[in-house]
CSV table of C-alpha atoms and ligand atoms in Angstrom, one decimal:
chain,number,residue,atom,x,y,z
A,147,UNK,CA,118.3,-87.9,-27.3
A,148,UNK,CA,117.9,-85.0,-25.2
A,149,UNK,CA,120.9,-83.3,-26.5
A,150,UNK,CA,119.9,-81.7,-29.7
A,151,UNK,CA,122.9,-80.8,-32.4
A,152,UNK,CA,123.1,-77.6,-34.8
A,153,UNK,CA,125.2,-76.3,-37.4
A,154,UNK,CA,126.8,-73.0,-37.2
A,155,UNK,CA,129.0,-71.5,-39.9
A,156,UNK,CA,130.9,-68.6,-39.9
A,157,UNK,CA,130.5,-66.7,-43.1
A,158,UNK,CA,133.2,-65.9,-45.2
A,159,UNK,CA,132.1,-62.1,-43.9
A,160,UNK,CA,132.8,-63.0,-40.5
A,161,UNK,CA,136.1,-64.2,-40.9
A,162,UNK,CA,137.1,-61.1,-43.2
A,163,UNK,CA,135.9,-58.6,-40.6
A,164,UNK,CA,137.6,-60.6,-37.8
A,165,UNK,CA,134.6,-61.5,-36.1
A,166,UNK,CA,135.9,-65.2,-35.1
A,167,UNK,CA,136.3,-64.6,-31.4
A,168,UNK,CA,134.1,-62.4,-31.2
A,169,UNK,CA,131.1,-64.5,-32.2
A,170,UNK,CA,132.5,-67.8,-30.2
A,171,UNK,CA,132.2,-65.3,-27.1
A,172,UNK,CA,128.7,-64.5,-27.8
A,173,UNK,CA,127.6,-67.7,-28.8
A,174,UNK,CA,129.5,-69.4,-25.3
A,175,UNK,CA,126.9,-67.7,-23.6
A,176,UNK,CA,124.1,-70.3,-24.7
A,177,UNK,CA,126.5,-72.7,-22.7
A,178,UNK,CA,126.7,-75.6,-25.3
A,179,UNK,CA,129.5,-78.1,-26.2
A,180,UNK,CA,131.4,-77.6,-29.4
A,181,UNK,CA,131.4,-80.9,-30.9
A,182,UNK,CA,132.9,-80.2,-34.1
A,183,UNK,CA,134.9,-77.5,-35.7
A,184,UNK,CA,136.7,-77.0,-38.9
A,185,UNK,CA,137.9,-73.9,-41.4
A,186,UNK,CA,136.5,-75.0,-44.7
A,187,UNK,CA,136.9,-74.4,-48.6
A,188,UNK,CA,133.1,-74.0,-49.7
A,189,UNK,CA,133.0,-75.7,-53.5
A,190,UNK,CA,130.3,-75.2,-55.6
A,191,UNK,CA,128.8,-78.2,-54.6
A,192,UNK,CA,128.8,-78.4,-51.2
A,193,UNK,CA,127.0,-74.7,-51.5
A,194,UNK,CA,124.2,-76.1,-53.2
A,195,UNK,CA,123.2,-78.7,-51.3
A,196,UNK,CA,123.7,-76.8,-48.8
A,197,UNK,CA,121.3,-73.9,-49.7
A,198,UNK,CA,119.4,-76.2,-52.1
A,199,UNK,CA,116.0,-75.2,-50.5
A,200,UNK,CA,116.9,-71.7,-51.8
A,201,UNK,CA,117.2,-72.8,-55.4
A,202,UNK,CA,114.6,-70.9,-57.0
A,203,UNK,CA,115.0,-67.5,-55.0
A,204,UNK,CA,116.1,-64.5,-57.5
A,205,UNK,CA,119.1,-64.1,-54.7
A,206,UNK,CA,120.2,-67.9,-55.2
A,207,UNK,CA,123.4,-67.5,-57.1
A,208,UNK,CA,124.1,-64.3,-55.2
A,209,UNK,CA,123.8,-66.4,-52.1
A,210,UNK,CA,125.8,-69.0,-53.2
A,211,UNK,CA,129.3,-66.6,-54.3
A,212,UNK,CA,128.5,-65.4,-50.7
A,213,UNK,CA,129.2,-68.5,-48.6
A,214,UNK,CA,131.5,-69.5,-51.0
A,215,UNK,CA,133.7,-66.4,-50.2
A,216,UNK,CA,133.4,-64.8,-53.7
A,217,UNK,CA,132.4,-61.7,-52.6
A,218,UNK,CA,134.7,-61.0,-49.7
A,219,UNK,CA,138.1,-62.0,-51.4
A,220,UNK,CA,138.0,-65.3,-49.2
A,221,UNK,CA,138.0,-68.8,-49.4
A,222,UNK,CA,137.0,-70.6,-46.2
A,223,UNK,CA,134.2,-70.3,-43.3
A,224,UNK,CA,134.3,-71.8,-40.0
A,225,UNK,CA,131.3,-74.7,-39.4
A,226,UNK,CA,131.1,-75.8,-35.8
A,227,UNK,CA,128.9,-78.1,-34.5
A,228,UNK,CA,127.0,-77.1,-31.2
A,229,UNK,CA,125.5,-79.7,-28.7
A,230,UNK,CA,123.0,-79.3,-26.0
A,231,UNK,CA,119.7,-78.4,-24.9
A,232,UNK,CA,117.5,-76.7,-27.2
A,233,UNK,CA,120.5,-75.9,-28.6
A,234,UNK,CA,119.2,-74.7,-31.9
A,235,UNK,CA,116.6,-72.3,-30.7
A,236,UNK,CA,119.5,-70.9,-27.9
A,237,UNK,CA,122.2,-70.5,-31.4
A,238,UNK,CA,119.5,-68.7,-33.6
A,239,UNK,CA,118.2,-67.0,-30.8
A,240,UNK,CA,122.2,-65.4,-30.5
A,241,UNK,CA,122.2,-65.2,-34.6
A,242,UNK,CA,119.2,-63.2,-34.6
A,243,UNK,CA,116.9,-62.4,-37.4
A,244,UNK,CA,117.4,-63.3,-41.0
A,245,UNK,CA,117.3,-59.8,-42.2
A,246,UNK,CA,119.7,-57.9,-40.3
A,247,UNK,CA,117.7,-55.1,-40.4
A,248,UNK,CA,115.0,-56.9,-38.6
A,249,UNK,CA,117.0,-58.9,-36.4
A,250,UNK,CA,117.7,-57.4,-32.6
A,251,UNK,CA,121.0,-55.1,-32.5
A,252,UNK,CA,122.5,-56.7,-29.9
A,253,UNK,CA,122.4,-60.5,-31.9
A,254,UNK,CA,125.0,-61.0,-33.8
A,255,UNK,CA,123.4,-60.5,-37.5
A,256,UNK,CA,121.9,-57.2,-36.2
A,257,UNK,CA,125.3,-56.3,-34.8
A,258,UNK,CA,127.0,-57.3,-38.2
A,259,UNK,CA,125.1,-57.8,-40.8
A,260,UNK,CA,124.2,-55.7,-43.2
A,261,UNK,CA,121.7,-55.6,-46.8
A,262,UNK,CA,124.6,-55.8,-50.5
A,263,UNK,CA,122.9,-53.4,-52.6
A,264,UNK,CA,121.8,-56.6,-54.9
A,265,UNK,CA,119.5,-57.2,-51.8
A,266,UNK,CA,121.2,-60.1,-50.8
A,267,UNK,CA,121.5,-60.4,-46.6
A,268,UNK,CA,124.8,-60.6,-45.6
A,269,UNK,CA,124.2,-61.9,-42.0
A,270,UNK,CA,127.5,-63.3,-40.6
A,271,UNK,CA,126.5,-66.6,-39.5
A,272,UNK,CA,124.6,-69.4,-40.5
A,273,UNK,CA,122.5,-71.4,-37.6
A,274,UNK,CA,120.2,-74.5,-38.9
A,275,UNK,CA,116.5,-73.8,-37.8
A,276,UNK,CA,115.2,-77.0,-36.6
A,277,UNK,CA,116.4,-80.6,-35.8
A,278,UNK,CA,116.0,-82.2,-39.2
A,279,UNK,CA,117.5,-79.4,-41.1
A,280,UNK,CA,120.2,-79.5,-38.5
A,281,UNK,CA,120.8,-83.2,-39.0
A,282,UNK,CA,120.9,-82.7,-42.9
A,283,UNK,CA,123.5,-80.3,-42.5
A,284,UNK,CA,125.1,-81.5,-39.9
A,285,UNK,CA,125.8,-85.0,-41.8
A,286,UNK,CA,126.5,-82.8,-45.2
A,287,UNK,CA,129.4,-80.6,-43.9
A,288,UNK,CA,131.0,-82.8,-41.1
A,289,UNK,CA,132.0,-86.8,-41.3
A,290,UNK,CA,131.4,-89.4,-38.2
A,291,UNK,CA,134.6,-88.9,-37.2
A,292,UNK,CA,135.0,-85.4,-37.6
A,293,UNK,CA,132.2,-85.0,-34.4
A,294,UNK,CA,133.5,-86.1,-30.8
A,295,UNK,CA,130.3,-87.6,-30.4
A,296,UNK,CA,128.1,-90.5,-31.9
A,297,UNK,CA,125.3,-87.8,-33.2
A,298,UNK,CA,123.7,-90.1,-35.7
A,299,UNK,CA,124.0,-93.8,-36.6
A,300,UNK,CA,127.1,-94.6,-38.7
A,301,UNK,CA,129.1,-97.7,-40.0
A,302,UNK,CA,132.4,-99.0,-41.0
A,303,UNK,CA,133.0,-98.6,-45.4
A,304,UNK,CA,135.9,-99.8,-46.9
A,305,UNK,CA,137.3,-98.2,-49.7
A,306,UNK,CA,139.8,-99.9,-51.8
A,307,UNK,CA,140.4,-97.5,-54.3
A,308,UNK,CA,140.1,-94.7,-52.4
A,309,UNK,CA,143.1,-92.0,-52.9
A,310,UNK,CA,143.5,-89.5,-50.5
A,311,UNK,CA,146.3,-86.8,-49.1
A,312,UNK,CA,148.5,-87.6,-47.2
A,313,UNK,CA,151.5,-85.4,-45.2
A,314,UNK,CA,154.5,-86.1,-47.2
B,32,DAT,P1,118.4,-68.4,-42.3
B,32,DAT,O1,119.9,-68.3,-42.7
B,32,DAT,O2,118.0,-67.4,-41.3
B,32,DAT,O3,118.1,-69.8,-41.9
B,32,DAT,P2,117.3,-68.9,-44.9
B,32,DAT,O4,117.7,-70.3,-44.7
B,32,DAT,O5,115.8,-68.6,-45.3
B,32,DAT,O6,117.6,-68.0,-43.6
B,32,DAT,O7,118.2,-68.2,-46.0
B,32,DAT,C1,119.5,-68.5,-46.1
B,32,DAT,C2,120.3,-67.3,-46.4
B,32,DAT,O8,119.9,-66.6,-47.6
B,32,DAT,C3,120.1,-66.2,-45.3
B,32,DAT,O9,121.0,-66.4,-44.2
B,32,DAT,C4,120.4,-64.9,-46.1
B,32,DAT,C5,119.9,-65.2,-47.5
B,32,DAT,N1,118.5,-64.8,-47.6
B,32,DAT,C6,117.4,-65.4,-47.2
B,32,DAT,N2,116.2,-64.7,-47.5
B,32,DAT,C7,116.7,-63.6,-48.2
B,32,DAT,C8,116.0,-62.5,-48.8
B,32,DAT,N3,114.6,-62.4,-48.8
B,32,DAT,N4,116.7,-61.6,-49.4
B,32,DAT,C9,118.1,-61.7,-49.5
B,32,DAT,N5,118.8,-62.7,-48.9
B,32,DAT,C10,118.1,-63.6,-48.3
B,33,MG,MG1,118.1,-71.5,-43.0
């Protein structure tokens, strides 16, 4: 495939600072195809795995209250799906450095991120960095159908005791 996938998520920061529309704009410059979007409750285990690479970092639990909206008051972040070429290199390239100190002031952590006095980098957006991370998260935060787009291989599952909401 020469279309390449990424994950983006808007941090719970991002959303309490209003940031929404402003990040879409910067990140529509990288012209790629938003192939998935959603406004999402981050549990405790979908943080996890999510940063589970992280697990043994002294900011680990910080970390995880953060995208999980614990700090900020919030409870939901915006994960979007981005397709294209290069795409992940164009979206981090946007997102900037890790540290928003270090990252360029006109990206959008450098813009809008900022250091908690714990030490913990409170950098607006998340952006995978490189195509199997991308599919990992990619598969963890969004479902087949979720993504206009047959990313990766998928099949049909029943579920006969599955319960689920429905509108009333
Ligand atoms: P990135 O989000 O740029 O891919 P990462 O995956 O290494 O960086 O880390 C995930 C998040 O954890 C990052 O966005 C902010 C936080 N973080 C990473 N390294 C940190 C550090 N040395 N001190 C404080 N927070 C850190
Ligand atoms: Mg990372």
């Amino acid at each position: 495939m020469d279309q390449e996938a990424t994950l983006v998520i808007i941090k719970p920061d991002g959303l309490k600072k209003s940031l929404t529309g402003n990040i879409l704009t910067r990140l529509s410059e990288a012209k790629l195809k938003i192939i998935g979007a959603k406004v999402v409750e981050v549990k405790e285990d979908l943080a996890n795995t999510h940063y589970s690479h992280l697990k043994d970092k002294p900011f680990f639990q910080e970390l995880i209250k953060y995208i999980r909206g614990k700090l900020h008051g919030e409870n939901r972040v915006m994960s979007l799906v981005y397709c294209g070429e290069n795409a992940i290199g164009k979206v981090r390239r946007i997102a900037g450095a890790t540290n928003p100190e270090e990252a360029d002031p006109i990206s959008i952590r450098g813009a809008y991120g900022r250091i908690l006095t714990t030490g913990l980098y409170e950098n607006v957006i998340h952006a995978s960095s490189e195509s199997s991370e991308a599919e990992r998260e990619i598969k963890l935060w969004f479902n087949p159908d979720e993504i206009v787009y047959d990313l990766y291989p998928a099949l049909e599952k029943q579920f006969s005791s599955q319960t689920r909401r429905v509108w009333q």
